[in-house]
Short mmCIF file of C-alpha atoms and ligand atoms in Angstrom, two decimals:
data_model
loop_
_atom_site.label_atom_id
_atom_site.label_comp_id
_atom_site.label_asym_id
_atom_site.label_seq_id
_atom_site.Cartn_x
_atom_site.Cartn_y
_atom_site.Cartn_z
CA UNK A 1 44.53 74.64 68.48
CA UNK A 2 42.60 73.18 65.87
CA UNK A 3 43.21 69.51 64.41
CA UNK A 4 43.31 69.02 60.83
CA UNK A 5 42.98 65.66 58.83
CA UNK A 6 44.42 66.09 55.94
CA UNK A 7 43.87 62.63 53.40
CA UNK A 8 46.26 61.94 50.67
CA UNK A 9 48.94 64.93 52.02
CA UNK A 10 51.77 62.87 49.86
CA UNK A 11 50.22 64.11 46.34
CA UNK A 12 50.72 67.14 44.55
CA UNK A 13 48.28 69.75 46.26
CA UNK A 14 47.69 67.47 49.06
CA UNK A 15 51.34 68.07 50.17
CA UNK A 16 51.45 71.49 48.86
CA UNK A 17 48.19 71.92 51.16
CA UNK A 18 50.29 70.91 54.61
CA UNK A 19 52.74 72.77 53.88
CA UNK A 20 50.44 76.19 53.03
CA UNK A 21 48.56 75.22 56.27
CA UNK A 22 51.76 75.14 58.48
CA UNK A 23 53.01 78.07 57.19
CA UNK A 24 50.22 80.11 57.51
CA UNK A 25 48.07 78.98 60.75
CA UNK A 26 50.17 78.62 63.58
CA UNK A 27 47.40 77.55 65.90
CA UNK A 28 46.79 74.44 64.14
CA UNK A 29 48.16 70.97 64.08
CA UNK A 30 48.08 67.83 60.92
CA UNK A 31 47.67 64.24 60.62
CA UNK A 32 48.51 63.52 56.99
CA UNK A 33 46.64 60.04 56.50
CA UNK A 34 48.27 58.85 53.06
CA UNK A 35 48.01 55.11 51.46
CA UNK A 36 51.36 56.16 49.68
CA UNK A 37 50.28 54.67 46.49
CA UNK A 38 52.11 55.50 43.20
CA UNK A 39 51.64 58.80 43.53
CA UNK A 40 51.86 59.07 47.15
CA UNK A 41 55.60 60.57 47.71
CA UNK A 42 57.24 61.76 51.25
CA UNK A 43 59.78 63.20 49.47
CA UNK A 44 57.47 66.15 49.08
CA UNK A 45 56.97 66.24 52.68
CA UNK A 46 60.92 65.64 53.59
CA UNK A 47 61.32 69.03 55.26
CA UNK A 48 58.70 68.40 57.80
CA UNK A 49 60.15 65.61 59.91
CA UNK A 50 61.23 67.49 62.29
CA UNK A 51 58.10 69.98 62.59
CA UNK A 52 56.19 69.00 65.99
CA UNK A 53 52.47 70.22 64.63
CA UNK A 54 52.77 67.54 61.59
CA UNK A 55 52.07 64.08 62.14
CA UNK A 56 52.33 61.56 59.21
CA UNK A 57 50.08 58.11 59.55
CA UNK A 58 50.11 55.45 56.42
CA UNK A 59 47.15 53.72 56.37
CA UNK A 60 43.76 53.88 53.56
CA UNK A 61 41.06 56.01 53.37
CA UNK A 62 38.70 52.84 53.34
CA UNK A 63 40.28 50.93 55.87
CA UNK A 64 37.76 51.51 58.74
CA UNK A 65 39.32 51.06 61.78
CA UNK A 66 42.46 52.70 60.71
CA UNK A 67 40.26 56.01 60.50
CA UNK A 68 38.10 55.53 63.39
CA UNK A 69 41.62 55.44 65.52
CA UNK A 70 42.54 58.54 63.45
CA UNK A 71 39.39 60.22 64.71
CA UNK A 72 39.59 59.10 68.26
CA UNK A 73 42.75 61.40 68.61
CA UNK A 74 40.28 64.23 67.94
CA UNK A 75 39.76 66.17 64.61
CA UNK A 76 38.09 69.34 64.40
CA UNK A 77 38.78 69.68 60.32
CA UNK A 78 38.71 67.19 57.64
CA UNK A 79 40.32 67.93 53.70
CA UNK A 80 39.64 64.93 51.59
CA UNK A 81 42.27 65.20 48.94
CA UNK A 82 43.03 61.49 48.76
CA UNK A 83 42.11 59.79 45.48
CA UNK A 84 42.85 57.89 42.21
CA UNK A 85 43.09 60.98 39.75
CA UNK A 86 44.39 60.02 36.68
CA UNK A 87 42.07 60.16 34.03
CA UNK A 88 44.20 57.68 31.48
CA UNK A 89 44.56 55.26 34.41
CA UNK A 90 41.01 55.05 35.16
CA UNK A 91 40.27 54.11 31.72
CA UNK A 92 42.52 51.12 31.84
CA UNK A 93 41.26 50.08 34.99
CA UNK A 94 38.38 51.87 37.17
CA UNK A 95 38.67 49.68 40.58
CA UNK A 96 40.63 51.68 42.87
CA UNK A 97 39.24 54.33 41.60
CA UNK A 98 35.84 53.34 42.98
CA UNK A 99 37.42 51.68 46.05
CA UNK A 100 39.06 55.04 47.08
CA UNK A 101 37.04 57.70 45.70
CA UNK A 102 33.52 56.81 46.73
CA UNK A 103 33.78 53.93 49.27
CA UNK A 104 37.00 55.89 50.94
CA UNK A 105 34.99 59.18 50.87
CA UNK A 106 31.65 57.19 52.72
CA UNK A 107 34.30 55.74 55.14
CA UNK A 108 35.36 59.44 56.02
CA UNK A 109 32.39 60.77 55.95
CA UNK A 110 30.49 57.77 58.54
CA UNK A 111 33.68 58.75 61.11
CA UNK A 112 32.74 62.28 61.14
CA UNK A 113 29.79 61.80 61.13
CA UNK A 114 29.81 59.51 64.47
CA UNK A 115 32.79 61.76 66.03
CA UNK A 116 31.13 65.07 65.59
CA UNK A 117 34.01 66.94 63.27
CA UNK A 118 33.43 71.04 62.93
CA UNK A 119 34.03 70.81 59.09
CA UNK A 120 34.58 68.60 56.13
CA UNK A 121 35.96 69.67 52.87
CA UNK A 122 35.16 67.12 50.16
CA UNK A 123 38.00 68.29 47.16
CA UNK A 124 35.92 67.29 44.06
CA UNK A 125 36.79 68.64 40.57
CA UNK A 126 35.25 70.48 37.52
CA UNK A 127 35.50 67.33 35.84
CA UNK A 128 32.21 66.33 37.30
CA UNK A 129 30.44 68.66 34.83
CA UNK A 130 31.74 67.16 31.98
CA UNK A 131 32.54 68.65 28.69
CA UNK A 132 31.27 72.11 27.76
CA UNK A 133 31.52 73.53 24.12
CA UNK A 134 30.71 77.18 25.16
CA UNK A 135 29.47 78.85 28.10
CA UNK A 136 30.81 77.96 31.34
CA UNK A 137 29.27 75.60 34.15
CA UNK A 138 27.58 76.76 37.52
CA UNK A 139 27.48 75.58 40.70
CA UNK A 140 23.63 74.31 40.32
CA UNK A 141 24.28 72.58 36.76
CA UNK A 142 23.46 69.19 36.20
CA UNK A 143 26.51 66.27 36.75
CA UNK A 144 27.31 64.31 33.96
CA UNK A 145 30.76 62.66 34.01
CA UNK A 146 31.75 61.04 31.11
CA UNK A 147 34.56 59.03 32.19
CA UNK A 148 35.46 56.39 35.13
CA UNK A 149 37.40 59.16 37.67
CA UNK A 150 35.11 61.84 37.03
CA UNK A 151 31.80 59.48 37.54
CA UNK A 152 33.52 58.18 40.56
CA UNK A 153 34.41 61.81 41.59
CA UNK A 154 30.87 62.76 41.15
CA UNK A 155 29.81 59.91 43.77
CA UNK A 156 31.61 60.99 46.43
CA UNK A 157 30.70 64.67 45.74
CA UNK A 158 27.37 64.03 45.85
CA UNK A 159 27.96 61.36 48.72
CA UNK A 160 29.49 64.03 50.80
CA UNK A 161 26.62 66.02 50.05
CA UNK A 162 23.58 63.68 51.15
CA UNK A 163 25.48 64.12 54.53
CA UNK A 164 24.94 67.39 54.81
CA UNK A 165 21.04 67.11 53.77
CA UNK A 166 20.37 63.93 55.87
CA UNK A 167 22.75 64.13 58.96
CA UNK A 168 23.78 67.84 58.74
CA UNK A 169 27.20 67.07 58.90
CA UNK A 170 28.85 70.46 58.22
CA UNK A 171 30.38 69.63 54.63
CA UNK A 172 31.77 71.83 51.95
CA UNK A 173 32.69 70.91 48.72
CA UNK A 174 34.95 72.18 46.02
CA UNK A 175 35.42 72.09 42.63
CA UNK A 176 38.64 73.27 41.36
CA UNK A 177 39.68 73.46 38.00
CA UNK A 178 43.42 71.84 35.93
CA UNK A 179 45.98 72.47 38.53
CA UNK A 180 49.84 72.82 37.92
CA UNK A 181 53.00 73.80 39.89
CA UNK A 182 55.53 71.67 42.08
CA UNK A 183 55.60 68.14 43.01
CA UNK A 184 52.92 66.96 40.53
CA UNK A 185 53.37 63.46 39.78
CA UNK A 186 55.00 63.26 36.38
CA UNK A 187 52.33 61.92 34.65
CA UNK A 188 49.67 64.92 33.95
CA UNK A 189 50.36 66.77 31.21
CA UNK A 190 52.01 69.58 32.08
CA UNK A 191 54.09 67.62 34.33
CA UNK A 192 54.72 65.21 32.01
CA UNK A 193 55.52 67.35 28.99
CA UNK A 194 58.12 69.80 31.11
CA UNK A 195 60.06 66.42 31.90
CA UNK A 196 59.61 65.21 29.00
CA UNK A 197 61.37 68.15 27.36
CA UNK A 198 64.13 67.96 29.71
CA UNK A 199 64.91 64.86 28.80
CA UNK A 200 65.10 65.44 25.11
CA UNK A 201 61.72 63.10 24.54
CA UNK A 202 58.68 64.61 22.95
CA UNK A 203 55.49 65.99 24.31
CA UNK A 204 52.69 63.74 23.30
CA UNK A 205 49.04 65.85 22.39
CA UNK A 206 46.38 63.31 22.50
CA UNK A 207 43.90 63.85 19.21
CA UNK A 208 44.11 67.77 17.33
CA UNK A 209 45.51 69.48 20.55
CA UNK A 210 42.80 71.62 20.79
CA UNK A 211 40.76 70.69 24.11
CA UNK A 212 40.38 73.05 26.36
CA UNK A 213 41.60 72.68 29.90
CA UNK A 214 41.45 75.88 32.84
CA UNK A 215 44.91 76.61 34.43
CA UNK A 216 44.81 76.93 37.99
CA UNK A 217 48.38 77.17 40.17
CA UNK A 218 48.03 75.11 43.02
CA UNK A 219 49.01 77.51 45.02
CA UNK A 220 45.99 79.23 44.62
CA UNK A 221 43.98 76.23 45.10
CA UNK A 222 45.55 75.80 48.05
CA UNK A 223 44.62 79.42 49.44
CA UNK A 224 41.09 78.63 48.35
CA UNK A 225 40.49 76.14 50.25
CA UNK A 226 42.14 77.18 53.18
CA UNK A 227 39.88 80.10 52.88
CA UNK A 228 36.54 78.12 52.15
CA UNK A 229 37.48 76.18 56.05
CA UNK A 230 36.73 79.10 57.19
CA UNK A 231 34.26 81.16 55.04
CA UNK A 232 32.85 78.26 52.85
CA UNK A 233 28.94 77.74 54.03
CA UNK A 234 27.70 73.93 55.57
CA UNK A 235 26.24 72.18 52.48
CA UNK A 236 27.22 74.53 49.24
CA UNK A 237 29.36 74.13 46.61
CA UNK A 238 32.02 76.31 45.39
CA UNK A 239 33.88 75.97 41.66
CA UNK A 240 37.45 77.20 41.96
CA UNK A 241 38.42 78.00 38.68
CA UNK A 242 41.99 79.76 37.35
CA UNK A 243 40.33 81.79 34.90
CA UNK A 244 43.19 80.94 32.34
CA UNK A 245 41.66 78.62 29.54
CA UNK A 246 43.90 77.44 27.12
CA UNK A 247 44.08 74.59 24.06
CA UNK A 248 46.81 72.15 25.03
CA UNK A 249 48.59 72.55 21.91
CA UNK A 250 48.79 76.49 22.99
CA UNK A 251 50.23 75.07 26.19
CA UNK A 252 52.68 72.81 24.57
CA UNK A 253 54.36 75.83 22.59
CA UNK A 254 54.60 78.04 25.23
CA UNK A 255 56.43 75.27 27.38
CA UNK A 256 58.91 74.40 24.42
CA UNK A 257 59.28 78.13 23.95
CA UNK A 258 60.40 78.98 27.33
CA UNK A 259 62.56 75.78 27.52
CA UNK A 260 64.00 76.98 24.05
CA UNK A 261 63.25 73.60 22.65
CA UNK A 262 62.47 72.37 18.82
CA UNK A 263 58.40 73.03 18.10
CA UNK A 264 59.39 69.48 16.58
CA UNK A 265 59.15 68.07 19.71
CA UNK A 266 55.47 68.51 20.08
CA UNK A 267 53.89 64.64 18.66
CA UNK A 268 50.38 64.31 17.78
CA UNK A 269 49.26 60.87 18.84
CA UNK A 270 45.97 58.78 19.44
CA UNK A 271 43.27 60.10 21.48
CA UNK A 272 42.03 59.86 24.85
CA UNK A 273 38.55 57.73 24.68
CA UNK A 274 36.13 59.82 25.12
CA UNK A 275 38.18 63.00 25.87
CA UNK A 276 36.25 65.72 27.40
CA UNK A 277 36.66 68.58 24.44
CA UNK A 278 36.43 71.46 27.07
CA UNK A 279 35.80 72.49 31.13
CA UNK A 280 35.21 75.55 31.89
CA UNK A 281 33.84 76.99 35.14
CA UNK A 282 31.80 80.19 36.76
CA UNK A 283 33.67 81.26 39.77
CA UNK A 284 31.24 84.18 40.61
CA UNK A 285 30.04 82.02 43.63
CA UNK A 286 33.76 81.99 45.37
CA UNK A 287 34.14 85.74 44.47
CA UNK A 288 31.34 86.96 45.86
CA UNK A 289 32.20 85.32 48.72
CA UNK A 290 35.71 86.96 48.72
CA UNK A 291 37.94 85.00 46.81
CA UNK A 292 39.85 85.24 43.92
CA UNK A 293 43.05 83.72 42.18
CA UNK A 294 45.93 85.57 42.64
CA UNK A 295 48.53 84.18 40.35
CA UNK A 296 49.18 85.61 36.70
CA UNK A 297 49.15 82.56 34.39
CA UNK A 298 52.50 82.57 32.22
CA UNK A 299 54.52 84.04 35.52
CA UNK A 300 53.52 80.60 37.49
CA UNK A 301 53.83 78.13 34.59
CA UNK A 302 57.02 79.71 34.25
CA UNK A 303 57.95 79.67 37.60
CA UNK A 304 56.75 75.77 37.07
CA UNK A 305 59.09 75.08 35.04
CA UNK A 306 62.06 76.74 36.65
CA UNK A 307 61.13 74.66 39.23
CA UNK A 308 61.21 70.93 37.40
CA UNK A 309 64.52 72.46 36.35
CA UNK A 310 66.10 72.91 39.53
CA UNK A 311 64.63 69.29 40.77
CA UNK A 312 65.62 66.71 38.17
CA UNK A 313 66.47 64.47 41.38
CA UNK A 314 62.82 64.66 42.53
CA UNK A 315 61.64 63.63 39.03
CA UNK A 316 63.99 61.83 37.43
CA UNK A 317 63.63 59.08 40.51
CA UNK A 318 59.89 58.86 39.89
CA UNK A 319 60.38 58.20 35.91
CA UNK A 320 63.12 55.42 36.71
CA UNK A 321 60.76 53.47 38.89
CA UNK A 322 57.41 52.15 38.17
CA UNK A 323 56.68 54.81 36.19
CA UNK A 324 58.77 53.93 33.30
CA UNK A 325 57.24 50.18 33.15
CA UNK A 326 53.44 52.16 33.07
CA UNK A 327 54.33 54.89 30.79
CA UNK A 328 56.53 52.23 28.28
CA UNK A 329 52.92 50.55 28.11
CA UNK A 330 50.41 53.29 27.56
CA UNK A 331 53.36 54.49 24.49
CA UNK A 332 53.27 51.21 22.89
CA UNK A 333 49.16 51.40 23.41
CA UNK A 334 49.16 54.44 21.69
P1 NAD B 401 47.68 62.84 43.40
O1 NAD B 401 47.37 61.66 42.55
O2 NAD B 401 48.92 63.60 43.16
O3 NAD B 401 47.69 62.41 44.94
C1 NAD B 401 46.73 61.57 45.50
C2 NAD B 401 47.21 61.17 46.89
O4 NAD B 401 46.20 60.35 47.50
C3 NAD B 401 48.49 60.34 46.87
O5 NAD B 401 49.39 60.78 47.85
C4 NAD B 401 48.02 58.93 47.18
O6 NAD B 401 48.99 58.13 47.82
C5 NAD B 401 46.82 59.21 48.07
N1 NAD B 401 45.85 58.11 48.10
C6 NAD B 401 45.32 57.45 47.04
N2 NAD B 401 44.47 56.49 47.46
C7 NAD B 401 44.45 56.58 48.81
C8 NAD B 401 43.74 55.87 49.83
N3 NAD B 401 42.90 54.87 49.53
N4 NAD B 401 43.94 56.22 51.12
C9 NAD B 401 44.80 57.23 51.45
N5 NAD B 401 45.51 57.91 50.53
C10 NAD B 401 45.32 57.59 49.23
O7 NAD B 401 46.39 63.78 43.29
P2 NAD B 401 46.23 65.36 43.18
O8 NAD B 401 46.39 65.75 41.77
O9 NAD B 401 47.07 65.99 44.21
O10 NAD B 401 44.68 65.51 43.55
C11 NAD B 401 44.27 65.63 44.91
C12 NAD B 401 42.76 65.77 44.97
O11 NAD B 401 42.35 66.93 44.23
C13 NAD B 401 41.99 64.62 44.35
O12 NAD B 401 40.85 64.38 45.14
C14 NAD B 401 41.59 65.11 42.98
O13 NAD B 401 40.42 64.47 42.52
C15 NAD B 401 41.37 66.59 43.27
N6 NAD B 401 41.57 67.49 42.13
C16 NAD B 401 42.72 67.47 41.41
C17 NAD B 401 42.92 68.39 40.39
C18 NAD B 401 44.20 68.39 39.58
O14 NAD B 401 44.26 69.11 38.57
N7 NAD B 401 45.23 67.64 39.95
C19 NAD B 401 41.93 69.34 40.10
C20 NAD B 401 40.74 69.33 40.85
C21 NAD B 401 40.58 68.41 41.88
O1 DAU B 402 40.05 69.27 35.64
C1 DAU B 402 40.52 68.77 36.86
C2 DAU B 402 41.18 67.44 36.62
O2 DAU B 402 42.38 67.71 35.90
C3 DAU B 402 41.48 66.66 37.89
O3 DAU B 402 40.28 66.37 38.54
C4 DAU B 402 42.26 65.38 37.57
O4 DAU B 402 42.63 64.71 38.75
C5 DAU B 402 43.51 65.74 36.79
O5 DAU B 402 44.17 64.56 36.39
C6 DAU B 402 43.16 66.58 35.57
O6 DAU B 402 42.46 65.79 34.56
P1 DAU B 402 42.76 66.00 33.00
O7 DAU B 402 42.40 64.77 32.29
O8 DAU B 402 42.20 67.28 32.52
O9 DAU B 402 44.36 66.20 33.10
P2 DAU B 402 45.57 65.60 32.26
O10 DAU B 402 46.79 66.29 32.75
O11 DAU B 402 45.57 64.12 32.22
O12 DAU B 402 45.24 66.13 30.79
C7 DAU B 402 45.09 67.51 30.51
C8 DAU B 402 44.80 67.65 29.03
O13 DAU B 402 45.98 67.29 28.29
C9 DAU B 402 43.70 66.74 28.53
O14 DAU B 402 42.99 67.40 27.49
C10 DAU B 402 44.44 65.54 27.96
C11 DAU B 402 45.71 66.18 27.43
N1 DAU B 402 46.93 65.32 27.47
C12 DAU B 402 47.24 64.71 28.64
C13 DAU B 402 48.37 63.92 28.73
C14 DAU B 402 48.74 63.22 30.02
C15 DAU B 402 47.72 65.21 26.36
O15 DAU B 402 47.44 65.80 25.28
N2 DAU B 402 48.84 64.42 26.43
C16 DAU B 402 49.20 63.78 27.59
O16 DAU B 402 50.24 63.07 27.60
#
């Protein structure tokens, strides 16, 4: 039976990670360590309460004694999905951002290191590239983050991987590209926009619509990662990419197509400060190894939306709380 810590399971792919895990290894067992911040939700973990293997503990990656009591139980496995990931948010304000994803990441990686773990999967981003106007980025290209999540991102990427070279703790870290599908907080822009639509408001494209963003389904993620637990070597780095780029502006149409909505409801408003024009990724490392993305692109963003559809209550709760106070701001900002 093998013990998995699983940080920040009450996000988006964090919780769609537990519940891939559960489903498909039946030898193994959870502890979901979640702050429950904004975007924290149990609601995405409701049908679990009642599943033995899955254990749910609300505490702070940085809060050091919490996690040392975590690790006493035993863990063989770490995934460190828990972070501050929203780009606009760490504009307006970078401190939790560095609190959580690089101190919170050195505070995970210092208990493994002292209890011994088996493996430690460090979920960075593509983001930590940058922006690319053609080509696509390798595992061995240079960092260079360009805003406050993505430079804190990059820390605790290359945090995790000093403990590899120094200690030889057995680390792996990923690099996965745009992810959509079920449960993400309503904020990113697919989430936002298929809300937004459903609620008669407008989708709003920051600057000419035309950055480029790579569409992954977290499913997919999900399977990737599972899969680099096991396959992934101590020390490398893998880029999981979707393989589907698109302009957001393409994105926007399709959505309002497939919702049969006005093409009048796509808004062009201010830009994001210093908006990354385009990431892009080389996957060949993962493939080679294996893996590949199985999803077809339109057939899960579809599915994506069929699924916001069928779950106003899920949503709709989220964009009557804080949410609404947040997003009035950023609208009257922009
Ligand atoms: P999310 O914002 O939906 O969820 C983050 C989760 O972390 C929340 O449940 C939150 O409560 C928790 N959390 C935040 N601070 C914490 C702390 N100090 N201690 C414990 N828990 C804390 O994020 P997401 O989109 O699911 O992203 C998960 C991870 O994947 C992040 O590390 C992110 O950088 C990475 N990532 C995301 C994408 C994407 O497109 N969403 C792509 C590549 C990588
Ligand atoms: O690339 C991986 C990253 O993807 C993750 O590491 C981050 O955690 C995640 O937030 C995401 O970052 P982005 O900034 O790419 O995602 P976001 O959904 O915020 O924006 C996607 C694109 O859409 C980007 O070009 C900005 C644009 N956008 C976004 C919003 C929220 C809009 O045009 N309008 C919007 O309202």
């Amino acid at each position: 039976m093998q013990k998995y810590l699983v940080t920040g399971g009450a996000g988006f792919i964090g919780s769609n990670f537990v519940h891939y895990l559960l489903s498909k290894r039946k030898d193994c067992q959870v502890v979901n360590l979640d702050k429950l911040t904004y975007a924290g939700n149990l609601e995405n973990l409701a049908d679990l309460k009642m599943e033995a293997r899955y254990q749910f503990v609300k505490g702070d990656i940085a809060d050091e004694a919490c996690v040392d009591q975590i690790f006493k139980s035993g863990i063989d496995v770490v995934v460190n999905f828990a972070a501050e990931t929203h780009v606009d948010r760490s504009i307006e304000n970078p401190t939790d951002f560095i609190k959580t994803d690089v101190y919170g990441t050195y505070v995970l990686l210092e208990a493994a290191r002292r209890y011994g773990v088996k493996k430690f999967i460090q979920i960075s981003t593509d983001e930590v590239y940058g922006s690319i106007e053609k080509g696509s980025f390798r595992e061995t290209d240079p960092l260079m983050p360009r805003n406050p999540y993505s430079a804190s991102k990059a820390g605790a990427d290359r945090l995790a991987y000093s403990y590899w070279a120094t200690y030889q703790l057995p680390v792996v870290i990923t690099r996965a590209s745009n992810n959509f599908g079920p449960y993400q907080y309503p904020e990113k822009f697919i989430s936002l926009s298929v809300t937004n639509l459903l609620e008669g408001k407008t989708i709003p494209i920051y600057g000419d619509g035309r950055n480029v963003r790579d569409w992954l389904y977290v499913g997919d993620h999900c399977a990737a990662v599972d899969f680099l637990v096991d396959q992934g070597k101590d020390g490398e780095v893998y880029n999981v990419a979707g393989g589907n780029e698109k302009e957001n502006i393409e994105i926007a149409k399709e959505m309002v197509c497939y919702l049969k909505g006005s093409q009048d409801s796509i808004q062009f408003v201010k830009d994001r400060l210093g908006h990354d024009r385009r990431y892009s990724l080389n996957a060949d490392k993962l493939k080679v190894l294996g893996w590949k993305p199985k999803s077809s692109f339109l057939t899960a963003l579809h599915e994506t939306l069929d699924w916001y559809q069928k779950n106003e209550v899920w949503w709709k709760k989220i964009k009557s709380g804080k949410f609404k106070q947040y997003y009035q701001k950023q609208y009257e900002l922009r």
